[in-house]
Tab-separated table of C-alpha atoms in Angstrom:
chain	number	residue	atom	x	y	z
A	1	UNK	CA	-23.872	2.648	24.897
A	2	UNK	CA	-23.934	-0.639	26.825
A	3	UNK	CA	-21.601	-3.572	26.206
A	4	UNK	CA	-24.144	-5.408	24.034
A	5	UNK	CA	-24.494	-2.440	21.694
A	6	UNK	CA	-20.771	-1.800	21.313
A	7	UNK	CA	-18.889	-2.958	18.213
A	8	UNK	CA	-16.721	-6.021	18.657
A	9	UNK	CA	-13.260	-6.457	17.139
A	10	UNK	CA	-12.547	-10.028	16.036
A	11	UNK	CA	-9.462	-11.579	14.442
A	12	UNK	CA	-10.807	-13.516	11.449
A	13	UNK	CA	-7.534	-15.133	10.378
A	14	UNK	CA	-3.790	-14.574	10.611
A	15	UNK	CA	-0.533	-15.765	9.098
A	16	UNK	CA	3.089	-15.429	10.168
A	17	UNK	CA	6.213	-14.623	8.135
A	18	UNK	CA	9.280	-15.446	10.243
A	19	UNK	CA	11.891	-13.881	7.929
A	20	UNK	CA	10.018	-10.664	7.242
A	21	UNK	CA	9.505	-7.313	8.985
A	22	UNK	CA	6.334	-5.392	8.102
A	23	UNK	CA	6.160	-1.615	7.816
A	24	UNK	CA	2.921	-0.974	5.905
A	25	UNK	CA	-0.122	-2.780	4.541
A	26	UNK	CA	-2.729	-1.663	2.001
A	27	UNK	CA	-5.843	-3.139	0.397
A	28	UNK	CA	-5.633	-3.252	-3.385
A	29	UNK	CA	-8.624	-1.110	-4.494
A	30	UNK	CA	-11.784	-2.989	-5.547
A	31	UNK	CA	-10.296	-6.411	-4.851
A	32	UNK	CA	-10.005	-9.069	-2.156
A	33	UNK	CA	-6.211	-8.760	-2.204
A	34	UNK	CA	-3.789	-6.655	-0.223
A	35	UNK	CA	-0.119	-5.753	-0.402
A	36	UNK	CA	2.407	-5.911	2.445
A	37	UNK	CA	5.485	-3.667	2.405
A	38	UNK	CA	8.659	-4.244	4.407
A	39	UNK	CA	12.013	-5.962	4.403
A	40	UNK	CA	13.827	-9.242	4.973
A	41	UNK	CA	16.059	-9.921	7.941
A	42	UNK	CA	19.057	-9.184	5.679
A	43	UNK	CA	17.732	-5.651	5.090
A	44	UNK	CA	16.574	-5.913	1.472
A	45	UNK	CA	13.137	-4.686	0.468
A	46	UNK	CA	10.127	-6.851	-0.216
A	47	UNK	CA	6.618	-6.314	-1.583
A	48	UNK	CA	4.147	-9.178	-1.220
A	49	UNK	CA	0.618	-9.555	-2.551
A	50	UNK	CA	-1.827	-11.784	-0.656
A	51	UNK	CA	-5.312	-12.999	-1.531
A	52	UNK	CA	-8.107	-14.807	0.322
A	53	UNK	CA	-8.601	-18.540	-0.133
A	54	UNK	CA	-11.376	-19.521	2.261
A	55	UNK	CA	-10.161	-18.559	5.720
A	56	UNK	CA	-6.512	-18.686	4.697
A	57	UNK	CA	-4.186	-16.159	3.101
A	58	UNK	CA	-2.365	-17.124	-0.079
A	59	UNK	CA	0.802	-15.411	-1.320
A	60	UNK	CA	-0.042	-14.404	-4.912
A	61	UNK	CA	3.128	-12.597	-5.998
A	62	UNK	CA	6.168	-10.917	-4.520
A	63	UNK	CA	9.255	-8.824	-5.144
A	64	UNK	CA	12.214	-10.009	-3.059
A	65	UNK	CA	15.095	-8.391	-4.935
A	66	UNK	CA	18.519	-8.638	-3.290
A	67	UNK	CA	19.618	-5.244	-4.629
A	68	UNK	CA	16.766	-3.189	-3.184
A	69	UNK	CA	16.582	-1.110	-0.028
A	70	UNK	CA	13.942	-1.768	2.590
A	71	UNK	CA	10.555	-0.259	1.740
A	72	UNK	CA	8.988	1.875	4.467
A	73	UNK	CA	5.546	2.936	3.228
A	74	UNK	CA	3.133	2.676	0.315
A	75	UNK	CA	-0.089	4.036	-1.162
A	76	UNK	CA	-2.530	3.444	-4.027
A	77	UNK	CA	-4.090	6.907	-3.748
A	78	UNK	CA	-1.974	8.517	-6.485
A	79	UNK	CA	-3.198	5.983	-9.073
A	80	UNK	CA	-6.590	5.643	-10.753
A	81	UNK	CA	-8.695	2.509	-10.357
A	82	UNK	CA	-7.962	1.276	-13.881
A	83	UNK	CA	-4.227	0.990	-13.141
A	84	UNK	CA	-4.033	0.465	-9.355
A	85	UNK	CA	-0.315	1.187	-9.272
A	86	UNK	CA	1.447	1.003	-5.925
A	87	UNK	CA	3.741	3.884	-4.922
A	88	UNK	CA	6.390	3.168	-2.270
A	89	UNK	CA	9.003	5.087	-0.310
A	90	UNK	CA	12.173	3.404	0.933
A	91	UNK	CA	14.927	3.811	3.520
A	92	UNK	CA	17.229	5.579	1.038
A	93	UNK	CA	14.739	8.293	0.133
A	94	UNK	CA	13.668	6.793	-3.213
A	95	UNK	CA	10.113	6.721	-4.592
A	96	UNK	CA	9.067	3.795	-6.795
A	97	UNK	CA	5.840	3.204	-8.723
A	98	UNK	CA	4.912	-0.453	-9.264
A	99	UNK	CA	2.652	-2.393	-11.598
A	100	UNK	CA	1.342	-5.239	-9.431
A	101	UNK	CA	1.260	-7.533	-12.460
A	102	UNK	CA	5.028	-7.114	-12.867
A	103	UNK	CA	6.847	-6.601	-9.571
A	104	UNK	CA	10.254	-7.477	-11.004
A	105	UNK	CA	11.118	-3.819	-11.619
A	106	UNK	CA	9.431	-0.441	-10.950
A	107	UNK	CA	7.571	1.125	-13.862
A	108	UNK	CA	8.701	4.582	-12.690
A	109	UNK	CA	10.982	6.053	-10.010
A	110	UNK	CA	12.122	9.253	-8.340
A	111	UNK	CA	15.671	8.456	-7.257
A	112	UNK	CA	17.010	10.298	-4.185
A	113	UNK	CA	13.728	12.130	-3.700
A	114	UNK	CA	14.871	12.715	-0.111
A	115	UNK	CA	18.285	12.601	1.524
A	116	UNK	CA	17.052	10.193	4.211
A	117	UNK	CA	14.335	7.583	4.692
A	118	UNK	CA	10.749	8.352	3.686
A	119	UNK	CA	8.571	7.918	6.769
A	120	UNK	CA	5.187	8.464	5.169
A	121	UNK	CA	3.606	8.608	1.724
A	122	UNK	CA	0.175	9.664	0.469
A	123	UNK	CA	-1.448	10.452	-2.850
A	124	UNK	CA	-4.168	12.480	-4.537
A	125	UNK	CA	-6.245	10.503	-7.011
A	126	UNK	CA	-7.607	13.686	-8.585
A	127	UNK	CA	-4.217	15.119	-9.545
A	128	UNK	CA	-2.064	11.985	-9.368
A	129	UNK	CA	0.368	13.815	-7.093
A	130	UNK	CA	2.477	12.045	-4.473
A	131	UNK	CA	3.124	13.401	-0.976
A	132	UNK	CA	6.183	12.321	1.027
A	133	UNK	CA	7.486	13.076	4.523
A	134	UNK	CA	11.069	12.286	5.453
A	135	UNK	CA	13.551	12.086	8.285
A	136	UNK	CA	15.462	14.885	6.533
A	137	UNK	CA	12.754	17.257	7.814
A	138	UNK	CA	11.130	18.027	4.475
A	139	UNK	CA	7.660	17.441	3.060
A	140	UNK	CA	7.500	17.228	-0.737
A	141	UNK	CA	4.830	16.950	-3.419
A	142	UNK	CA	5.711	15.085	-6.617
A	143	UNK	CA	4.061	14.923	-10.030
A	144	UNK	CA	5.000	12.108	-12.427
A	145	UNK	CA	4.649	14.583	-15.307
A	146	UNK	CA	7.397	16.800	-13.829
A	147	UNK	CA	10.571	14.744	-13.557
A	148	UNK	CA	13.204	17.308	-12.644
A	149	UNK	CA	12.059	18.381	-9.176
A	150	UNK	CA	9.124	18.295	-6.739
A	151	UNK	CA	6.249	20.643	-7.494
A	152	UNK	CA	6.154	21.824	-3.865
A	153	UNK	CA	8.607	21.624	-0.959
A	154	UNK	CA	8.008	22.443	2.700
A	155	UNK	CA	11.259	22.675	4.658
A	156	UNK	CA	12.247	24.377	7.930
A	157	UNK	CA	13.676	27.873	7.848
A	158	UNK	CA	17.459	28.093	7.789
A	159	UNK	CA	17.428	29.265	11.400
A	160	UNK	CA	15.297	26.304	12.524
A	161	UNK	CA	16.500	22.866	13.549
A	162	UNK	CA	15.350	20.185	11.105
A	163	UNK	CA	12.883	17.928	12.874
A	164	UNK	CA	12.096	14.379	11.796
A	165	UNK	CA	8.788	14.476	9.883
A	166	UNK	CA	7.007	11.259	10.836
A	167	UNK	CA	3.749	11.598	8.946
A	168	UNK	CA	1.932	13.577	6.242
A	169	UNK	CA	-1.519	13.443	4.693
A	170	UNK	CA	-3.390	15.042	1.784
A	171	UNK	CA	-6.722	16.779	2.395
A	172	UNK	CA	-9.294	18.854	0.537
A	173	UNK	CA	-8.792	16.954	-2.711
A	174	UNK	CA	-5.029	17.444	-2.682
A	175	UNK	CA	-4.974	21.163	-1.896
A	176	UNK	CA	-4.250	20.809	1.846
A	177	UNK	CA	-1.368	19.045	3.578
A	178	UNK	CA	-1.015	18.121	7.233
A	179	UNK	CA	2.417	17.084	8.510
A	180	UNK	CA	3.393	15.827	11.969
A	181	UNK	CA	6.866	15.982	13.516
A	182	UNK	CA	8.805	14.213	16.244
A	183	UNK	CA	8.738	17.273	18.536
A	184	UNK	CA	4.925	17.510	18.548
A	185	UNK	CA	4.539	20.139	15.824
A	186	UNK	CA	1.724	19.874	13.294
A	187	UNK	CA	1.816	22.085	10.214
A	188	UNK	CA	-1.225	22.512	7.985
A	189	UNK	CA	-0.297	23.858	4.529
A	190	UNK	CA	-2.514	25.386	1.859
A	191	UNK	CA	-0.967	24.347	-1.471
A	192	UNK	CA	-3.064	26.782	-3.513
A	193	UNK	CA	-1.875	29.781	-1.509
A	194	UNK	CA	1.519	28.196	-0.685
A	195	UNK	CA	1.153	29.265	2.925
A	196	UNK	CA	0.900	27.737	6.389
A	197	UNK	CA	-2.655	27.911	7.751
A	198	UNK	CA	-1.973	26.704	11.273
A	199	UNK	CA	0.916	25.386	13.375
A	200	UNK	CA	-0.471	23.742	16.513
A	201	UNK	CA	2.020	22.195	18.911
A	202	UNK	CA	1.246	19.032	20.877
A	203	UNK	CA	3.115	17.836	23.937
A	204	UNK	CA	4.262	14.590	22.309
A	205	UNK	CA	5.689	13.447	18.985
A	206	UNK	CA	3.063	13.064	16.249
A	207	UNK	CA	3.056	9.513	14.865
A	208	UNK	CA	0.156	9.785	12.422
A	209	UNK	CA	-2.188	12.401	10.947
A	210	UNK	CA	-5.171	11.817	8.682
A	211	UNK	CA	-8.005	13.923	7.299
A	212	UNK	CA	-11.352	12.214	7.757
A	213	UNK	CA	-11.921	12.451	3.999
A	214	UNK	CA	-9.055	13.390	1.710
A	215	UNK	CA	-11.419	14.336	-1.150
A	216	UNK	CA	-13.874	16.458	0.874
A	217	UNK	CA	-13.904	20.181	0.134
A	218	UNK	CA	-13.876	22.162	2.341
A	219	UNK	CA	-11.871	20.060	4.782
A	220	UNK	CA	-13.867	18.755	7.738
A	221	UNK	CA	-11.537	17.528	10.489
A	222	UNK	CA	-8.088	16.116	11.172
A	223	UNK	CA	-7.107	13.366	13.619
A	224	UNK	CA	-3.579	13.060	15.034
A	225	UNK	CA	-2.158	10.267	17.196
A	226	UNK	CA	0.910	10.726	19.356
A	227	UNK	CA	3.388	9.220	21.722
A	228	UNK	CA	2.135	8.755	25.298
A	229	UNK	CA	-1.305	7.571	24.186
A	230	UNK	CA	-3.011	10.800	23.100
A	231	UNK	CA	-5.556	11.241	20.285
A	232	UNK	CA	-6.170	14.806	19.066
A	233	UNK	CA	-9.021	15.993	16.829
A	234	UNK	CA	-9.056	19.336	14.980
A	235	UNK	CA	-12.232	20.865	13.544
A	236	UNK	CA	-11.121	22.445	10.246
A	237	UNK	CA	-14.292	24.336	9.353
A	238	UNK	CA	-13.376	27.534	11.237
A	239	UNK	CA	-9.879	29.025	11.499
A	240	UNK	CA	-9.449	31.660	14.192
A	241	UNK	CA	-6.657	34.156	13.352
A	242	UNK	CA	-5.036	33.742	16.789
A	243	UNK	CA	-6.359	30.521	18.314
A	244	UNK	CA	-6.188	28.457	15.124
A	245	UNK	CA	-8.481	25.453	14.736
A	246	UNK	CA	-10.613	24.167	17.599
A	247	UNK	CA	-9.239	20.945	19.041
A	248	UNK	CA	-9.965	18.277	21.609
A	249	UNK	CA	-8.078	15.209	22.802
A	250	UNK	CA	-8.651	11.837	24.428
A	251	UNK	CA	-6.361	9.349	26.134
A	252	UNK	CA	-6.091	5.866	24.664
A	253	UNK	CA	-7.685	3.589	27.255
A	254	UNK	CA	-5.735	0.429	26.485
A	255	UNK	CA	-2.519	1.843	27.936
A	256	UNK	CA	-2.219	5.490	28.936
A	257	UNK	CA	1.407	5.888	27.874
A	258	UNK	CA	1.606	3.658	24.820
A	259	UNK	CA	2.680	4.874	21.383
A	260	UNK	CA	-0.260	5.293	19.007
A	261	UNK	CA	1.264	4.184	15.720
A	262	UNK	CA	-1.519	5.188	13.386
A	263	UNK	CA	-5.065	6.393	12.752
A	264	UNK	CA	-7.289	5.236	9.892
A	265	UNK	CA	-10.811	6.491	9.244
A	266	UNK	CA	-13.562	4.106	8.260
A	267	UNK	CA	-14.221	4.681	4.517
A	268	UNK	CA	-17.980	4.253	4.982
A	269	UNK	CA	-18.286	6.609	7.992
A	270	UNK	CA	-15.829	9.465	8.380
A	271	UNK	CA	-16.707	10.010	12.051
A	272	UNK	CA	-15.437	6.553	13.095
A	273	UNK	CA	-11.731	5.760	13.091
A	274	UNK	CA	-9.373	3.031	14.219
A	275	UNK	CA	-6.245	3.648	16.292
A	276	UNK	CA	-3.404	1.111	16.563
A	277	UNK	CA	-1.106	1.055	19.548
A	278	UNK	CA	2.224	-0.081	20.894
A	279	UNK	CA	0.382	-2.215	23.441
A	280	UNK	CA	-0.968	-4.446	20.646
A	281	UNK	CA	-4.492	-3.001	20.711
A	282	UNK	CA	-6.919	-1.758	18.090
A	283	UNK	CA	-9.195	0.986	19.389
A	284	UNK	CA	-12.382	2.170	17.704
A	285	UNK	CA	-13.430	5.767	18.308
A	286	UNK	CA	-16.203	8.077	17.181
A	287	UNK	CA	-16.029	11.851	16.837
A	288	UNK	CA	-19.233	13.499	18.053
A	289	UNK	CA	-19.983	17.035	16.907
A	290	UNK	CA	-21.153	19.818	19.226
A	291	UNK	CA	-24.573	21.427	18.788
A	292	UNK	CA	-22.841	24.427	17.176
A	293	UNK	CA	-19.530	24.015	15.364
A	294	UNK	CA	-18.660	27.698	15.639
A	295	UNK	CA	-19.459	30.770	17.691
A	296	UNK	CA	-18.078	34.275	18.250
A	297	UNK	CA	-15.310	35.199	20.664
A	298	UNK	CA	-15.293	38.353	22.795
A	299	UNK	CA	-14.266	40.399	19.755
A	300	UNK	CA	-17.017	38.937	17.547
A	301	UNK	CA	-14.491	36.902	15.565
A	302	UNK	CA	-15.702	33.429	14.496
A	303	UNK	CA	-14.006	30.538	16.291
A	304	UNK	CA	-14.492	26.794	16.158
A	305	UNK	CA	-16.156	24.721	18.869
A	306	UNK	CA	-14.559	21.297	19.444
A	307	UNK	CA	-16.548	18.096	19.654
A	308	UNK	CA	-15.755	15.021	21.730
A	309	UNK	CA	-13.923	11.763	21.041
A	310	UNK	CA	-15.830	8.729	22.323
A	311	UNK	CA	-14.365	5.253	22.643
A	312	UNK	CA	-16.469	2.528	21.023
A	313	UNK	CA	-14.207	-0.462	21.652
A	314	UNK	CA	-10.619	-1.376	22.472
A	315	UNK	CA	-9.340	-4.901	21.884
A	316	UNK	CA	-5.902	-6.459	22.231
A	317	UNK	CA	-5.118	-8.368	19.046
A	318	UNK	CA	-1.350	-8.882	19.478
A	319	UNK	CA	1.228	-9.138	22.243
A	320	UNK	CA	3.502	-6.856	20.179
A	321	UNK	CA	2.897	-3.336	18.777
A	322	UNK	CA	0.451	-3.083	15.871
A	323	UNK	CA	2.186	-0.807	13.372
A	324	UNK	CA	-0.057	-0.706	10.271
A	325	UNK	CA	-3.795	-0.827	9.559
A	326	UNK	CA	-6.002	-0.409	6.497
A	327	UNK	CA	-9.804	-0.604	6.178
A	328	UNK	CA	-11.532	-2.150	3.179
A	329	UNK	CA	-13.571	0.287	1.090
A	330	UNK	CA	-15.737	-2.567	-0.181
A	331	UNK	CA	-16.677	-4.370	3.056
A	332	UNK	CA	-17.761	-2.419	6.122
A	333	UNK	CA	-15.631	-3.250	9.160
A	334	UNK	CA	-13.094	-5.438	7.324
A	335	UNK	CA	-9.459	-4.505	7.940
A	336	UNK	CA	-5.924	-5.822	7.540
A	337	UNK	CA	-3.124	-5.053	9.972
A	338	UNK	CA	0.466	-5.980	10.747
A	339	UNK	CA	2.372	-6.167	14.007
A	340	UNK	CA	5.910	-6.612	15.272
A	341	UNK	CA	5.178	-10.273	16.050
A	342	UNK	CA	5.589	-10.783	12.262
A	343	UNK	CA	1.908	-11.639	11.792
A	344	UNK	CA	-0.609	-10.393	9.251
A	345	UNK	CA	-4.141	-10.301	10.639
A	346	UNK	CA	-7.547	-9.962	9.030
A	347	UNK	CA	-9.790	-8.153	11.494
A	348	UNK	CA	-13.567	-7.703	11.516
A	349	UNK	CA	-15.298	-4.915	13.442
A	350	UNK	CA	-19.012	-5.627	13.951
A	351	UNK	CA	-22.110	-3.421	14.389
A	352	UNK	CA	-20.568	-0.408	12.670
A	353	UNK	CA	-23.680	-0.052	10.512
A	354	UNK	CA	-25.912	0.751	13.508
A	355	UNK	CA	-23.788	3.437	15.178
């Protein structure tokens, strides 16, 4: 692919919030609005809703309560489209569910869901379940219909040291979980069988994991981004009893040793994904499948065959780390992102329809 055929990444507009630190950003489903999650300089939590007005961003509503803890992450995936409730995790381990039309108080909460901050949150729209990953080392699944305790808990064995779980993601319509840890471990859980399918270990801490389609069954592939600029892809169609899932990796070209804060798949094309980095770059990558996705090993046992990760474009959009990204499901190539320079950016990626 020559330079004229490659997608281009353009910053459409941006706005700055001097007294605000961003931790997560999400499009509100089926709308031209998005929500930003973070905290004030004094450490209290804040949720802000923005909308488009021409080329500018307008603050529509906000929750800036002085008695709240900083919010770390959020998702709309555990809510149906008729309600579009936002679910957040905070620095004290609490889960809150918000009605965006009334941000003054949560409509539902799980207090002290974890004993430490919630690093990552995801949801299953089919079941309405909530998935959380925490610094306390646990991964938990919550159901709003069961108030007393989580419906599933994944914690280290008593003999194991509790690692900081940085990220977790639902797959296979809520029946699979992938979790990434600060020591490079990835654990893939089967919730139906309540067992661990695979435990690959990477050389660097895992910052983000995401299935290419959370609702696809069977699961197709998993992407993980790490410290030191590595992107790993796992083909989930074939599980070898000893080797596990087939995998491949690629180095982030923007800066070989930068932290890759997150990965987000394009909703319209599950083989294209964006990677955000500590060098302030947004990279676009495509996963290309091999001619055969599985073959037989020397003992005639099926094993997966990894594909390749191909860079489509890498563009610097900030002079500070980009820490959150979300693609629009309604407009191909439209994304929102936040960075440590306290700016919210609307980004457009072109030519994605011809790849």
